[in-house]
Coordinates of C-alpha atoms in Angstrom, one line a residue:
M30 CA -8.3 6.7 -9.2
R31 CA -8.3 5.7 -5.6
W32 CA -5.1 6.3 -3.6
A33 CA -4.7 4.9 -0.2
S34 CA -2.8 7.6 1.7
L35 CA -0.5 5.1 3.6
E36 CA 0.5 3.8 0.1
R37 CA 0.9 7.0 -1.9
T38 CA 0.6 10.1 0.2
L39 CA 1.0 9.9 4.0
F40 CA 4.2 7.9 3.9
A41 CA 5.4 8.9 0.4
V42 CA 9.1 9.0 -0.1
D43 CA 11.2 9.3 -3.2
I44 CA 12.3 5.9 -4.6
P45 CA 15.9 5.7 -3.2
E46 CA 19.0 5.3 -5.3
V47 CA 20.4 1.8 -5.6
R48 CA 24.0 1.7 -4.3
Y49 CA 26.5 -1.1 -3.9
A50 CA 28.5 -2.4 -0.9
K51 CA 31.4 -4.7 -1.4
S52 CA 31.3 -7.8 0.7
G53 CA 34.5 -9.7 -0.1
D54 CA 34.4 -10.0 -3.9
V55 CA 30.6 -9.7 -4.1
N56 CA 28.6 -6.5 -4.7
I57 CA 25.5 -6.2 -2.5
A58 CA 22.8 -3.8 -3.8
Y59 CA 21.3 -1.6 -1.1
Q60 CA 19.1 1.5 -0.6
V61 CA 18.7 4.1 2.2
A62 CA 15.3 5.8 2.6
G63 CA 14.0 8.1 5.3
E64 CA 15.7 10.3 7.8
G65 CA 14.3 8.9 11.1
P66 CA 16.2 9.0 14.4
L67 CA 17.0 5.3 14.3
D68 CA 18.7 3.1 11.7
L69 CA 16.6 0.0 10.7
V70 CA 18.0 -2.7 8.5
L71 CA 15.3 -4.7 6.7
V72 CA 16.4 -8.3 6.0
P73 CA 14.0 -9.7 3.3
G74 CA 12.6 -13.2 3.1
F75 CA 13.1 -15.6 0.2
V76 CA 13.8 -13.1 -2.6
S77 CA 13.6 -9.4 -3.1
H78 CA 14.3 -6.9 -5.9
L79 CA 15.2 -3.3 -5.0
G80 CA 14.3 -2.2 -8.5
L81 CA 10.7 -3.5 -8.3
D82 CA 9.8 -3.5 -4.6
W83 CA 8.7 0.2 -4.8
E84 CA 6.6 -0.3 -7.9
E85 CA 3.7 -2.2 -6.2
P86 CA 1.6 0.2 -4.0
R87 CA 1.3 -2.2 -1.0
S88 CA 5.0 -3.0 -1.1
A89 CA 5.9 0.6 -1.5
H90 CA 3.6 1.5 1.5
F91 CA 5.3 -1.2 3.6
L92 CA 8.8 0.3 2.8
G93 CA 7.6 3.9 3.0
R94 CA 6.0 3.4 6.4
L95 CA 9.2 2.0 7.8
A96 CA 11.1 4.9 6.3
S97 CA 8.7 7.3 8.0
F98 CA 10.1 6.6 11.4
S99 CA 13.6 5.4 10.7
R100 CA 16.5 5.6 8.4
L101 CA 15.6 2.5 6.5
I102 CA 18.4 0.4 5.0
C103 CA 17.2 -2.2 2.4
F104 CA 19.3 -4.7 0.5
D105 CA 19.0 -7.6 -1.9
K106 CA 20.8 -10.7 -0.5
R107 CA 23.6 -12.1 -2.6
G108 CA 22.4 -14.2 -5.5
T109 CA 19.1 -12.4 -5.7
G110 CA 17.6 -9.1 -7.0
L111 CA 20.2 -6.5 -8.1
S112 CA 23.1 -8.0 -6.1
D113 CA 25.8 -10.1 -7.6
R114 CA 25.0 -13.8 -8.3
P115 CA 28.2 -15.7 -7.6
G116 CA 28.4 -19.4 -7.9
G117 CA 27.4 -21.5 -5.0
L118 CA 25.1 -20.8 -2.1
P119 CA 26.1 -18.7 0.9
D120 CA 25.7 -19.9 4.5
L121 CA 24.2 -17.7 7.2
E122 CA 27.6 -16.5 8.3
T123 CA 28.4 -15.2 4.8
R124 CA 25.0 -13.5 4.6
M125 CA 25.7 -11.9 8.0
D126 CA 28.9 -10.5 6.6
D127 CA 26.9 -9.0 3.8
V128 CA 24.7 -7.2 6.3
R129 CA 27.7 -5.9 8.1
A130 CA 29.1 -4.6 4.7
V131 CA 25.9 -2.9 3.9
M132 CA 25.7 -1.2 7.3
D133 CA 29.3 0.0 6.9
A134 CA 28.6 1.4 3.5
A135 CA 25.5 3.1 4.8
K136 CA 27.6 4.5 7.7
S137 CA 25.4 2.8 10.3
E138 CA 27.2 2.0 13.5
R139 CA 24.2 0.4 15.2
A140 CA 20.8 -0.5 13.9
A141 CA 17.6 -2.4 14.6
L142 CA 17.2 -5.5 12.5
F143 CA 13.8 -6.4 11.0
G144 CA 13.9 -9.9 9.5
Y145 CA 10.9 -11.6 7.9
S146 CA 10.5 -15.1 6.8
E147 CA 13.9 -16.5 5.8
G148 CA 15.4 -13.2 6.9
G149 CA 14.6 -14.0 10.5
P150 CA 17.2 -16.7 11.3
M151 CA 20.0 -14.5 9.9
C152 CA 18.9 -11.6 12.0
V153 CA 18.9 -13.9 15.1
L154 CA 22.5 -14.9 14.3
F155 CA 23.6 -11.3 13.7
A156 CA 22.0 -10.0 16.9
A157 CA 23.6 -12.7 18.9
T158 CA 27.0 -12.2 17.3
Y159 CA 27.1 -8.4 17.1
P160 CA 25.0 -7.1 20.1
G161 CA 27.0 -3.9 19.9
R162 CA 25.8 -3.2 16.4
T163 CA 22.2 -4.3 17.1
S164 CA 19.8 -2.0 19.0
A165 CA 16.7 -4.2 18.7
L166 CA 15.4 -7.2 16.9
V167 CA 12.1 -7.6 15.1
L168 CA 11.0 -10.9 13.6
Y169 CA 7.9 -11.6 11.5
G170 CA 6.6 -14.9 10.1
T171 CA 9.9 -16.7 10.8
Y172 CA 11.1 -20.0 12.2
A173 CA 14.0 -21.5 14.1
K174 CA 14.3 -24.8 12.3
R175 CA 13.2 -25.8 8.7
R176 CA 13.5 -29.5 8.4
D177 CA 13.2 -32.8 10.3
P178 CA 10.7 -32.4 13.1
D179 CA 11.6 -33.6 16.6
D180 CA 10.0 -33.5 20.1
D181 CA 11.4 -30.0 20.7
Y182 CA 10.3 -28.6 17.4
P183 CA 7.5 -30.7 15.9
W184 CA 6.5 -28.1 13.3
A185 CA 9.5 -28.5 11.0
P186 CA 8.6 -30.3 7.7
R187 CA 10.2 -33.6 6.8
W188 CA 13.2 -33.3 4.5
A189 CA 11.3 -35.2 1.7
D190 CA 8.5 -32.6 1.9
R191 CA 10.9 -29.7 1.7
Q192 CA 12.5 -31.3 -1.4
A193 CA 9.1 -31.8 -3.0
Y194 CA 8.2 -28.2 -2.2
A195 CA 11.4 -26.9 -3.7
E196 CA 10.7 -28.8 -6.9
Q197 CA 7.1 -27.5 -7.1
V198 CA 8.3 -23.9 -6.7
E199 CA 10.9 -24.5 -9.5
R200 CA 8.2 -25.8 -11.8
D201 CA 5.8 -22.9 -11.1
W202 CA 8.3 -20.1 -10.9
G203 CA 7.4 -18.6 -14.2
W204 CA 3.9 -17.8 -13.2
E205 CA 2.8 -18.7 -9.6
A206 CA 6.2 -18.4 -7.8
D207 CA 4.8 -19.7 -4.5
M208 CA 2.3 -16.9 -4.3
R209 CA -0.6 -19.0 -3.1
R210 CA 1.4 -20.0 -0.1
M211 CA 2.9 -16.6 0.6
C212 CA 0.0 -14.3 -0.1
P213 CA -3.3 -16.1 -0.7
S214 CA -5.2 -12.8 -0.4
A215 CA -3.4 -11.3 -3.4
D216 CA -5.6 -9.6 -6.1
D217 CA -4.8 -9.7 -9.8
A218 CA -2.6 -6.6 -9.7
L219 CA -0.5 -8.0 -6.9
A220 CA -0.3 -11.4 -8.5
R221 CA 1.1 -9.9 -11.7
W222 CA 3.7 -7.9 -9.8
W223 CA 4.6 -10.9 -7.6
A224 CA 5.3 -13.0 -10.7
S225 CA 7.4 -10.4 -12.5
R226 CA 9.3 -9.6 -9.3
A227 CA 10.1 -13.3 -8.7
R228 CA 11.3 -13.8 -12.2
A229 CA 13.6 -10.7 -11.9
A230 CA 14.8 -11.7 -8.5
A231 CA 16.0 -15.2 -9.2
S232 CA 15.9 -18.0 -11.8
P233 CA 13.8 -21.1 -11.2
G234 CA 16.8 -23.2 -10.4
A235 CA 18.1 -20.6 -8.0
A236 CA 14.7 -20.5 -6.3
R237 CA 14.9 -24.2 -5.7
A238 CA 18.4 -24.0 -4.4
L239 CA 17.5 -21.2 -2.0
I240 CA 14.7 -23.3 -0.6
L241 CA 16.9 -26.3 0.0
M242 CA 19.6 -24.1 1.5
N243 CA 17.2 -22.4 3.9
S244 CA 15.9 -25.8 4.9
Q245 CA 19.3 -26.5 6.6
I246 CA 18.7 -23.6 9.1
D247 CA 18.5 -24.3 12.8
V248 CA 19.1 -21.4 15.2
R249 CA 17.5 -22.9 18.3
P250 CA 20.8 -23.1 20.2
I251 CA 21.5 -19.3 20.0
L252 CA 18.1 -17.9 20.9
S253 CA 18.9 -17.7 24.6
T254 CA 22.1 -15.7 23.9
I255 CA 20.3 -12.7 22.4
A256 CA 20.7 -9.7 24.7
V257 CA 18.8 -7.0 22.8
P258 CA 15.1 -6.1 23.0
A259 CA 13.1 -8.4 20.7
L260 CA 9.6 -8.4 19.2
V261 CA 8.3 -11.5 17.4
L262 CA 5.1 -11.3 15.3
H263 CA 3.2 -14.0 13.5
R264 CA -0.1 -14.3 11.8
T265 CA -2.4 -17.0 13.0
G266 CA -3.2 -18.6 9.7
D267 CA 0.2 -18.2 8.0
L268 CA 0.6 -21.0 5.5
D269 CA 4.4 -20.9 5.3
S270 CA 5.2 -21.0 9.0
R271 CA 3.1 -21.6 12.1
A272 CA 2.3 -19.2 14.8
E273 CA 3.6 -21.8 17.3
E274 CA 7.0 -21.3 15.7
G275 CA 6.9 -17.6 16.4
R276 CA 5.8 -18.3 20.0
Y277 CA 8.6 -20.8 20.4
I278 CA 11.2 -18.2 19.3
A279 CA 9.8 -15.5 21.6
D280 CA 9.7 -17.9 24.6
R281 CA 13.4 -18.6 24.2
I282 CA 14.7 -15.0 23.6
P283 CA 15.1 -13.4 27.0
G284 CA 12.5 -10.7 27.5
A285 CA 11.1 -11.0 24.0
R286 CA 7.5 -10.0 23.3
F287 CA 5.2 -12.1 21.1
V288 CA 2.3 -10.7 19.2
E289 CA -0.1 -13.0 17.3
L290 CA -2.0 -11.2 14.5
A291 CA -5.1 -12.3 12.6
G292 CA -4.6 -13.2 8.9
V293 CA -3.3 -15.8 6.5
D294 CA -0.7 -13.9 4.5
H295 CA 2.9 -14.5 5.0
F296 CA 4.0 -11.6 2.9
P297 CA 4.2 -8.6 5.2
A298 CA 3.2 -5.9 2.7
I299 CA -0.4 -7.2 2.7
N300 CA -2.3 -5.4 5.5
A301 CA 1.1 -4.0 6.4
D302 CA -0.2 -1.5 9.0
Q303 CA -1.3 -4.4 11.2
I304 CA 2.3 -5.4 11.5
L305 CA 3.9 -1.9 11.4
D306 CA 1.8 -0.4 14.1
E307 CA 3.4 -2.9 16.5
V308 CA 6.8 -2.4 15.0
E309 CA 6.7 1.4 15.2
E310 CA 5.5 1.3 18.8
F311 CA 8.2 -1.2 19.8
L312 CA 11.1 0.7 18.1
T313 CA 10.0 4.3 18.9
G314 CA 7.8 3.9 22.0
V315 CA 4.9 5.7 20.3
R316 CA 2.0 3.9 18.7
P317 CA 0.9 5.7 15.5
V318 CA -2.5 7.3 15.4
P319 CA -4.7 5.8 12.7
E320 CA -5.0 8.1 9.7
P321 CA -8.0 8.1 7.4
D322 CA -7.6 6.7 3.9
R323 CA -7.5 9.4 1.3
V324 CA -8.6 9.4 -2.3
L325 CA -8.0 11.6 -5.3
A326 CA -11.5 12.2 -6.4
T327 CA -13.5 14.6 -8.6
I328 CA -16.4 16.1 -6.7
L329 CA -19.7 17.2 -8.3
F330 CA -22.4 19.2 -6.7
T331 CA -25.7 20.1 -8.4
D332 CA -28.8 21.9 -7.3
I333 CA -32.0 23.3 -8.9
I334 CA -32.2 27.0 -9.7
G335 CA -35.2 28.7 -8.1
S336 CA -36.4 25.5 -6.4
T337 CA -38.3 27.3 -3.6
S338 CA -40.4 29.5 -5.9
R339 CA -41.0 26.6 -8.3
A340 CA -42.2 24.4 -5.4
A341 CA -44.6 27.1 -4.3
E342 CA -45.9 27.5 -7.9
L343 CA -46.5 23.8 -8.4
G344 CA -47.7 22.7 -4.9
D345 CA -46.3 19.9 -2.8
A346 CA -47.7 16.9 -4.7
R347 CA -46.6 18.1 -8.1
W348 CA -43.2 19.3 -6.8
R349 CA -42.5 15.9 -5.2
E350 CA -43.4 14.2 -8.5
L351 CA -41.0 16.6 -10.4
L352 CA -38.3 16.0 -7.9
Q353 CA -38.6 12.2 -8.4
Q354 CA -38.2 12.7 -12.1
H355 CA -35.2 15.0 -11.5
H356 CA -33.5 12.4 -9.2
A357 CA -34.1 9.6 -11.7
L358 CA -32.6 11.6 -14.5
I359 CA -29.5 12.5 -12.5
R360 CA -29.0 8.9 -11.3
H361 CA -29.2 7.7 -14.9
Q362 CA -26.4 10.1 -15.9
L363 CA -24.3 9.2 -12.9
D364 CA -24.6 5.6 -13.9
R365 CA -23.8 6.5 -17.5
F366 CA -20.6 8.3 -16.6
S367 CA -19.5 6.0 -13.8
G368 CA -20.2 8.5 -11.0
R369 CA -21.0 7.5 -7.5
E370 CA -23.8 9.1 -5.6
I371 CA -22.6 10.1 -2.1
D372 CA -25.5 12.1 -0.8
T373 CA -28.8 13.8 -1.7
A374 CA -30.2 16.7 0.2
G375 CA -33.5 18.1 -1.0
D376 CA -33.0 19.1 -4.6
G377 CA -29.2 18.8 -4.5
F378 CA -26.8 15.9 -5.4
F379 CA -23.3 15.2 -4.2
A380 CA -21.4 12.7 -6.3
S381 CA -17.8 11.6 -6.9
F382 CA -15.9 10.4 -9.9
D383 CA -12.5 8.8 -10.6
G384 CA -11.9 11.2 -13.5
P385 CA -12.6 14.9 -14.0
A386 CA -13.6 14.7 -17.7
R387 CA -16.3 12.2 -16.8
A388 CA -17.5 14.5 -14.0
I389 CA -17.7 17.5 -16.3
R390 CA -19.6 15.6 -19.0
C391 CA -21.9 14.1 -16.5
A392 CA -22.7 17.6 -15.1
C393 CA -23.4 18.8 -18.7
A394 CA -25.6 15.8 -19.4
I395 CA -27.5 16.4 -16.2
G396 CA -28.2 20.0 -17.2
D397 CA -29.5 19.0 -20.6
S398 CA -31.7 16.1 -19.4
V399 CA -33.4 18.0 -16.6
A400 CA -34.1 20.9 -19.0
D401 CA -36.5 18.5 -20.8
I402 CA -38.7 18.5 -17.7
G403 CA -38.6 22.3 -17.3
L404 CA -35.8 22.5 -14.6
E405 CA -32.6 24.3 -14.6
V406 CA -29.6 23.3 -12.5
R407 CA -26.2 24.7 -11.6
A408 CA -23.1 22.5 -11.0
G409 CA -19.7 22.8 -9.4
V410 CA -16.8 20.5 -10.0
H411 CA -13.5 20.2 -8.2
T412 CA -10.7 17.6 -8.1
G413 CA -8.7 17.1 -4.9
E414 CA -7.6 14.7 -2.2
C415 CA -10.4 13.6 0.0
E416 CA -10.7 11.7 3.2
L417 CA -12.4 8.4 2.9
V418 CA -14.4 7.6 6.0
D419 CA -16.9 4.7 6.1
G420 CA -16.9 4.6 2.3
K421 CA -17.8 8.3 1.9
V422 CA -15.5 11.1 0.8
G423 CA -15.0 14.2 2.9
G424 CA -12.6 16.9 3.7
I425 CA -11.6 20.3 2.3
A426 CA -12.0 19.2 -1.4
V427 CA -15.7 18.5 -0.8
H428 CA -16.2 21.9 0.7
I429 CA -14.5 23.5 -2.3
G430 CA -16.8 21.6 -4.6
A431 CA -19.9 22.8 -2.7
R432 CA -18.7 26.4 -2.7
V433 CA -17.9 26.4 -6.4
A434 CA -21.4 25.0 -7.1
S435 CA -23.0 27.8 -5.1
L436 CA -21.3 30.4 -7.4
A437 CA -22.4 28.8 -10.6
G438 CA -25.1 30.6 -12.7
P439 CA -28.3 29.1 -14.1
G440 CA -27.4 26.2 -16.4
E441 CA -23.7 26.7 -15.7
V442 CA -21.1 24.0 -14.9
L443 CA -18.4 25.8 -13.0
A444 CA -15.0 24.2 -12.3
T445 CA -11.8 25.0 -10.5
R446 CA -8.5 25.5 -12.4
T447 CA -7.4 22.1 -11.1
V448 CA -10.2 20.5 -13.1
R449 CA -9.5 22.6 -16.2
D450 CA -5.8 21.7 -16.2
L451 CA -6.5 18.0 -15.6
V452 CA -8.9 17.7 -18.6
A453 CA -6.4 19.2 -21.1
G454 CA -6.7 17.3 -24.4
S455 CA -10.2 16.1 -23.7
G456 CA -11.9 18.5 -26.1
L457 CA -13.6 20.3 -23.3
Q458 CA -13.3 24.1 -23.4
F459 CA -13.7 26.7 -20.7
D460 CA -14.4 30.4 -20.2
E461 CA -12.7 32.3 -17.4
R462 CA -15.0 33.4 -14.6
G463 CA -12.4 35.2 -12.5
T464 CA -10.7 34.6 -9.2
R465 CA -12.9 34.2 -6.1
V466 CA -12.6 33.7 -2.4
L467 CA -14.5 30.6 -1.3
K468 CA -16.2 30.9 2.0
G469 CA -14.3 28.9 4.7
V470 CA -11.5 27.9 2.2
P471 CA -8.0 29.4 2.3
G472 CA -6.6 31.3 -0.7
R473 CA -8.1 32.6 -3.9
W474 CA -9.5 30.2 -6.5
Q475 CA -9.6 30.6 -10.3
L476 CA -12.9 29.4 -11.7
F477 CA -13.9 28.4 -15.2
A478 CA -17.2 27.7 -16.9
V479 CA -17.6 24.9 -19.3
R480 CA -18.2 26.4 -22.8
E481 CA -21.3 25.5 -24.6
G482 CA -20.5 23.5 -27.7
S483 CA -17.7 21.5 -26.0
R484 CA -20.1 19.5 -23.8
E485 CA -20.8 16.5 -25.9
P486 CA -18.7 13.4 -25.0

């Protein structure tokens, strides 16, 4: 199974505990993640759900990456997610009070605010009202005005269009939940999560009411009063708000920086690093160094026993013909067991699999099939985290697999203890081959040979 490191490994954090802050009579759900040197309050867009936002890998990566350089404070706005759902709709001032209550509960005296989409205007109001509690302001995919275009702000929709949009969202809330507008690049997995998160975060009627309420927002008069450093980001093809709106906001906040990014998705968790590279540099002064993707993969190496002497015995022409047969048989087995050929060098194969049992069975099938043409191979199998560069796996796990293969005997499939442990319950059985030092690899490694008789799938 492929793991993008920025989603599961590099910025991995434990899912934080949900806590509650009291804002008046309303309980506001919040979480604190990370131990960075600065406090960062994330103000979500339309809806959120602290119980589900960490379950989708891209959303978890977005949150985890923020928590990697800050003490991240997340919350569900009143009326949505895990927060109380009192009657009526709150204005921006009430929502601002909720943020203050969350900061107090999290013991945050001063924090940077990161507001995206509908969260942006509230952050603008908070930063202008409480500059002493706001260290910086980050806005993504947001707007200053949401209805009734005029000469100063021609991008605002007409009120009739906003009403029609709200009614459409209410009708489709059970399955589409405005996904095509917010994240048109979503795949099937994200679409399923998006729909379940939306249903849990708000009812259809509440979604409609929130849209109509947010349509009343106009923060243009206070943009010039903001006195904290500000970064405004927008994607060029955003279908929910236009890049011109972001530029308008940045032009009117003193000293604000505007960054226009490529893309069409309004939801910031899609291609999140594009946004977060800018945010991290703005808030910390250090731009992150790109890290390679990483995968959890099972590595298989094979090579022919006694290939040099066999080539000399057969002659070049006959040996080339036998090698072609060998390659064809191995590729057939790789296809059969869903393996991926990474490289071929002489008489050796290097392949990767998304499951160790398939790799073991493929190695056994390779040994049986090439025996029919008079060849004997040895194989080494290891499962570990690999770097993914230009579509190819690399790193220490690959070196381990190669070293294990070099220690295998004729006709033997040799595996590390990691592989043996991962295939427990598969019916595969192993014989111990002792503990070995692998050249160039730290530590000592327990090795196991696949037992004859347990090889058949």
